[in-house]
Amino acid sequence: MTTSSSLTAPRYSRILGTGSYLPEQRLTNAELAAQLARDGVETSDEWIVERTGIRARHFAAPDQTSSDLALPAARAALQAAGVAAEEIDLIIVATSTPDMVFPSTACLLQQKLGVAGCAAFDVQAVCSGFVYGLTVADAMIKSGAASKALVIGAETFSRILDFKDRTTCVLFGDGAGAVVLGASETPGILASQLHADGRHVDILCTPGTVSGGQVLGHPLLKMDGQAVFKLAVGVLEKVARAVLEKAGRTDADIDWLIPHQANIRIMQGTAKKLKLPLEKLVVTVDQHGNTSAASIPLALDVAVRSGQIKKGETVMLEGVGGGFTWGAVLLDL
Ligand code: ACO
């Protein structure tokens, strides 16, 4: 029964459970370097570790799609939340490597979960995709449009890498991370903010498209690493401070910082600017590489399951990537 107090009580969203999945094939830098050398592409473990902090990444099997990676991540999050797939009324998949042009990866995942009827759609904001998806789900839950949402980042970036381009192919990996977000009388998500600046389309893009039954343009990832680096460092500090102000908190309130796992130097630079000791930085880039939209929920799940992040602690999530896009979400777990 609806009471007058439940009609007026503020409605928030809260993470009820997390999950993740990494495909079986794991390649260390040395193993990847040996493979690339066979095609005359020169790189080394030393270069990759020193410039990026990456030591290994996982690659999906040839027949594994992003929705295949999303499925075990979603199931693990549902189990951790104690929520049945049938209870979910919103599925958002953040991905830049969808299974198909359409239907959305979210609809394909919905089918694989064996449920039907709830809203399901993809969010395309490249490496900021999970932060975008979480913000949309939070808004839909707060408005009453949804009550229990699955928000997932799932990527098979190995499919769009140019393995002849050593400046990009050593950086990325495949994987998926998921959360179940549920309506709550207490937050949960404290504040968030999203941004984009389409003037920087060219510094990070995969500009190919399907047209007339053919691929037109360049269907592999291109990046001006130094331009991305400079932009990322600037916006990550700014958006974190804006979100803290919105939430009425300060940097001293952050227990854990989970930035997009792209490069350890960008991540450590952001922590320093926020005056956070490096022990408060969650790092999985060393083991996963850059998994784009999957990187933040993957890191969150690893940190929750290892006991690093505990219930009640305050976490800052920060995404940045192609578009150019960026954003942050501050939450109490
Ligand atoms: N192995 C060996 N040498 C290499 C490699 C490699 N894999 N890649 C580049 N080099 C060489 C270059 O050719 C260059 O050689 P030169 O001096 O003889 O010309 C030298 O190393 C230095 O190259 P830089 O590009 O200047 O290296 P930099 O220190 O800038 O590091 C990197 C490159 C790691 C890409 C860095 O710029 C970076 O991390 N940028 C940000 C990437 C990022 O954050 N992306 C996030 C968004 S991803 C998304 O949204 C999908």
mmCIF file of N, CA and C and ligand atoms in Angstrom, residues 42-44 47-48 51-52 126-127 157 166-167 170-172 204 221 223 225-226 228-229 260 262-263 265-266 290 292 320-322, ligand 1:
data_model
loop_
_atom_site.group_PDB
_atom_site.id
_atom_site.type_symbol
_atom_site.label_atom_id
_atom_site.label_comp_id
_atom_site.label_asym_id
_atom_site.label_seq_id
_atom_site.Cartn_x
_atom_site.Cartn_y
_atom_site.Cartn_z
ATOM 1 N N GLU A 42 57.641 -3.881 -33.274
ATOM 2 C CA GLU A 42 58.567 -3.954 -32.159
ATOM 3 C C GLU A 42 58.024 -3.274 -30.909
ATOM 4 N N THR A 43 57.975 -3.987 -29.805
ATOM 5 C CA THR A 43 57.636 -3.372 -28.522
ATOM 6 C C THR A 43 58.286 -4.217 -27.435
ATOM 7 N N SER A 44 58.119 -3.779 -26.177
ATOM 8 C CA SER A 44 58.734 -4.546 -25.084
ATOM 9 C C SER A 44 57.935 -4.363 -23.801
ATOM 10 N N TRP A 47 58.879 -1.016 -22.109
ATOM 11 C CA TRP A 47 58.240 0.202 -22.641
ATOM 12 C C TRP A 47 56.796 0.293 -22.140
ATOM 13 N N ILE A 48 56.072 -0.811 -22.235
ATOM 14 C CA ILE A 48 54.636 -0.782 -21.893
ATOM 15 C C ILE A 48 54.458 -0.489 -20.397
ATOM 16 N N ARG A 51 55.534 3.299 -19.551
ATOM 17 C CA ARG A 51 54.659 4.364 -20.074
ATOM 18 C C ARG A 51 53.216 4.257 -19.605
ATOM 19 N N THR A 52 52.779 3.014 -19.235
ATOM 20 C CA THR A 52 51.335 2.831 -18.981
ATOM 21 C C THR A 52 51.000 2.119 -17.674
ATOM 22 N N VAL A 126 32.152 5.661 -25.139
ATOM 23 C CA VAL A 126 33.487 5.073 -25.125
ATOM 24 C C VAL A 126 33.921 4.814 -23.672
ATOM 25 N N CYS A 127 35.085 5.274 -23.264
ATOM 26 C CA CYS A 127 35.592 4.900 -21.936
ATOM 27 C C CYS A 127 34.832 5.582 -20.800
ATOM 28 N N PHE A 157 37.418 -4.761 -27.258
ATOM 29 C CA PHE A 157 38.242 -3.803 -28.005
ATOM 30 C C PHE A 157 39.279 -4.491 -28.891
ATOM 31 N N ARG A 166 51.791 -0.105 -32.907
ATOM 32 C CA ARG A 166 52.249 -0.401 -31.548
ATOM 33 C C ARG A 166 51.863 0.687 -30.549
ATOM 34 N N THR A 167 51.521 1.885 -31.071
ATOM 35 C CA THR A 167 51.180 2.963 -30.140
ATOM 36 C C THR A 167 49.785 2.769 -29.524
ATOM 37 N N VAL A 170 48.937 -2.184 -27.758
ATOM 38 C CA VAL A 170 49.436 -2.739 -26.488
ATOM 39 C C VAL A 170 48.619 -2.229 -25.296
ATOM 40 N N LEU A 171 47.693 -1.293 -25.556
ATOM 41 C CA LEU A 171 47.041 -0.593 -24.442
ATOM 42 C C LEU A 171 45.717 -1.213 -23.987
ATOM 43 N N PHE A 172 45.044 -1.948 -24.874
ATOM 44 C CA PHE A 172 43.647 -2.303 -24.599
ATOM 45 C C PHE A 172 43.434 -3.788 -24.326
ATOM 46 N N LEU A 204 40.720 10.566 -30.819
ATOM 47 C CA LEU A 204 40.483 9.183 -30.390
ATOM 48 C C LEU A 204 39.218 8.703 -31.075
ATOM 49 N N LEU A 221 40.920 1.350 -34.316
ATOM 50 C CA LEU A 221 41.110 2.467 -33.370
ATOM 51 C C LEU A 221 42.329 3.324 -33.730
ATOM 52 N N MET A 223 44.458 6.814 -32.227
ATOM 53 C CA MET A 223 44.546 7.709 -31.053
ATOM 54 C C MET A 223 45.787 8.579 -31.115
ATOM 55 N N GLY A 225 47.815 9.793 -28.607
ATOM 56 C CA GLY A 225 47.966 9.498 -27.169
ATOM 57 C C GLY A 225 48.301 10.720 -26.329
ATOM 58 N N GLN A 226 49.205 11.573 -26.853
ATOM 59 C CA GLN A 226 49.624 12.725 -26.033
ATOM 60 C C GLN A 226 48.495 13.740 -25.874
ATOM 61 N N VAL A 228 45.276 13.027 -25.913
ATOM 62 C CA VAL A 228 44.318 12.428 -24.975
ATOM 63 C C VAL A 228 44.829 12.578 -23.546
ATOM 64 N N PHE A 229 46.116 12.293 -23.368
ATOM 65 C CA PHE A 229 46.740 12.377 -22.045
ATOM 66 C C PHE A 229 46.529 13.762 -21.427
ATOM 67 N N HIS A 260 38.963 5.800 -14.694
ATOM 68 C CA HIS A 260 39.076 4.915 -15.857
ATOM 69 C C HIS A 260 40.508 4.380 -15.901
ATOM 70 N N ALA A 262 43.200 3.574 -17.737
ATOM 71 C CA ALA A 262 43.817 3.708 -19.058
ATOM 72 C C ALA A 262 45.331 3.726 -18.954
ATOM 73 N N ASN A 263 45.812 4.455 -17.976
ATOM 74 C CA ASN A 263 47.246 4.670 -17.871
ATOM 75 C C ASN A 263 47.551 5.050 -16.422
ATOM 76 N N ARG A 265 49.883 6.577 -15.092
ATOM 77 C CA ARG A 265 50.405 7.940 -14.865
ATOM 78 C C ARG A 265 49.270 8.956 -14.792
ATOM 79 N N ILE A 266 48.221 8.769 -15.637
ATOM 80 C CA ILE A 266 47.056 9.666 -15.577
ATOM 81 C C ILE A 266 46.342 9.460 -14.234
ATOM 82 N N ASN A 290 43.479 -1.345 -20.722
ATOM 83 C CA ASN A 290 42.346 -0.419 -20.843
ATOM 84 C C ASN A 290 41.169 -1.180 -21.463
ATOM 85 N N SER A 292 38.142 0.061 -21.703
ATOM 86 C CA SER A 292 37.156 1.075 -22.082
ATOM 87 C C SER A 292 35.980 1.109 -21.091
ATOM 88 N N VAL A 320 36.749 8.842 -18.664
ATOM 89 C CA VAL A 320 37.234 9.789 -19.667
ATOM 90 C C VAL A 320 37.552 8.995 -20.929
ATOM 91 N N GLY A 321 37.186 9.543 -22.082
ATOM 92 C CA GLY A 321 37.466 8.782 -23.296
ATOM 93 C C GLY A 321 37.029 9.474 -24.568
ATOM 94 N N GLY A 322 36.910 8.655 -25.615
ATOM 95 C CA GLY A 322 36.605 9.165 -26.955
ATOM 96 C C GLY A 322 35.321 9.972 -26.976
HETATM 97 N N1 ACO B 1 56.584 0.006 -27.823
HETATM 98 C C1 ACO B 1 57.753 0.607 -27.997
HETATM 99 N N2 ACO B 1 57.859 1.904 -28.381
HETATM 100 C C2 ACO B 1 56.728 2.573 -28.609
HETATM 101 C C3 ACO B 1 55.450 1.987 -28.461
HETATM 102 C C4 ACO B 1 55.411 0.634 -28.047
HETATM 103 N N3 ACO B 1 54.264 -0.018 -27.860
HETATM 104 N N4 ACO B 1 54.514 2.899 -28.756
HETATM 105 C C5 ACO B 1 55.159 4.036 -29.068
HETATM 106 N N5 ACO B 1 56.501 3.840 -28.989
HETATM 107 C C6 ACO B 1 57.546 4.805 -29.246
HETATM 108 C C7 ACO B 1 57.130 5.904 -30.193
HETATM 109 O O1 ACO B 1 57.297 5.497 -31.524
HETATM 110 C C8 ACO B 1 58.059 7.029 -29.806
HETATM 111 O O2 ACO B 1 59.301 6.762 -30.401
HETATM 112 P P1 ACO B 1 60.191 7.982 -30.993
HETATM 113 O O3 ACO B 1 60.503 8.853 -29.800
HETATM 114 O O4 ACO B 1 61.375 7.282 -31.573
HETATM 115 O O5 ACO B 1 59.319 8.666 -31.996
HETATM 116 C C9 ACO B 1 58.231 6.827 -28.291
HETATM 117 O O6 ACO B 1 57.851 5.477 -28.019
HETATM 118 C C10 ACO B 1 57.414 7.786 -27.463
HETATM 119 O O7 ACO B 1 56.061 7.778 -27.946
HETATM 120 P P2 ACO B 1 54.966 8.723 -27.296
HETATM 121 O O8 ACO B 1 53.691 8.581 -28.082
HETATM 122 O O9 ACO B 1 55.540 10.081 -27.134
HETATM 123 O O10 ACO B 1 54.792 8.036 -25.863
HETATM 124 P P3 ACO B 1 54.012 8.592 -24.622
HETATM 125 O O11 ACO B 1 54.923 8.729 -23.488
HETATM 126 O O12 ACO B 1 53.116 9.760 -24.981
HETATM 127 O O13 ACO B 1 53.055 7.349 -24.277
HETATM 128 C C11 ACO B 1 50.781 6.626 -24.454
HETATM 129 C C12 ACO B 1 52.096 6.932 -25.194
HETATM 130 C C13 ACO B 1 51.019 5.503 -23.479
HETATM 131 C C14 ACO B 1 49.736 6.195 -25.491
HETATM 132 C C15 ACO B 1 50.298 7.870 -23.695
HETATM 133 O O14 ACO B 1 50.315 8.994 -24.532
HETATM 134 C C16 ACO B 1 48.909 7.708 -23.105
HETATM 135 O O15 ACO B 1 48.696 6.911 -22.208
HETATM 136 N N6 ACO B 1 47.929 8.506 -23.565
HETATM 137 C C17 ACO B 1 46.584 8.448 -23.027
HETATM 138 C C18 ACO B 1 45.805 7.278 -23.518
HETATM 139 C C19 ACO B 1 44.468 7.243 -22.772
HETATM 140 O O16 ACO B 1 44.354 7.643 -21.642
HETATM 141 N N7 ACO B 1 43.434 6.797 -23.383
HETATM 142 C C20 ACO B 1 42.164 6.826 -22.608
HETATM 143 C C21 ACO B 1 41.070 6.926 -23.403
HETATM 144 S S1 ACO B 1 40.907 5.462 -24.310
HETATM 145 C C22 ACO B 1 39.328 5.476 -25.005
HETATM 146 O O17 ACO B 1 38.533 6.342 -24.786
HETATM 147 C C23 ACO B 1 39.018 4.356 -25.963
#
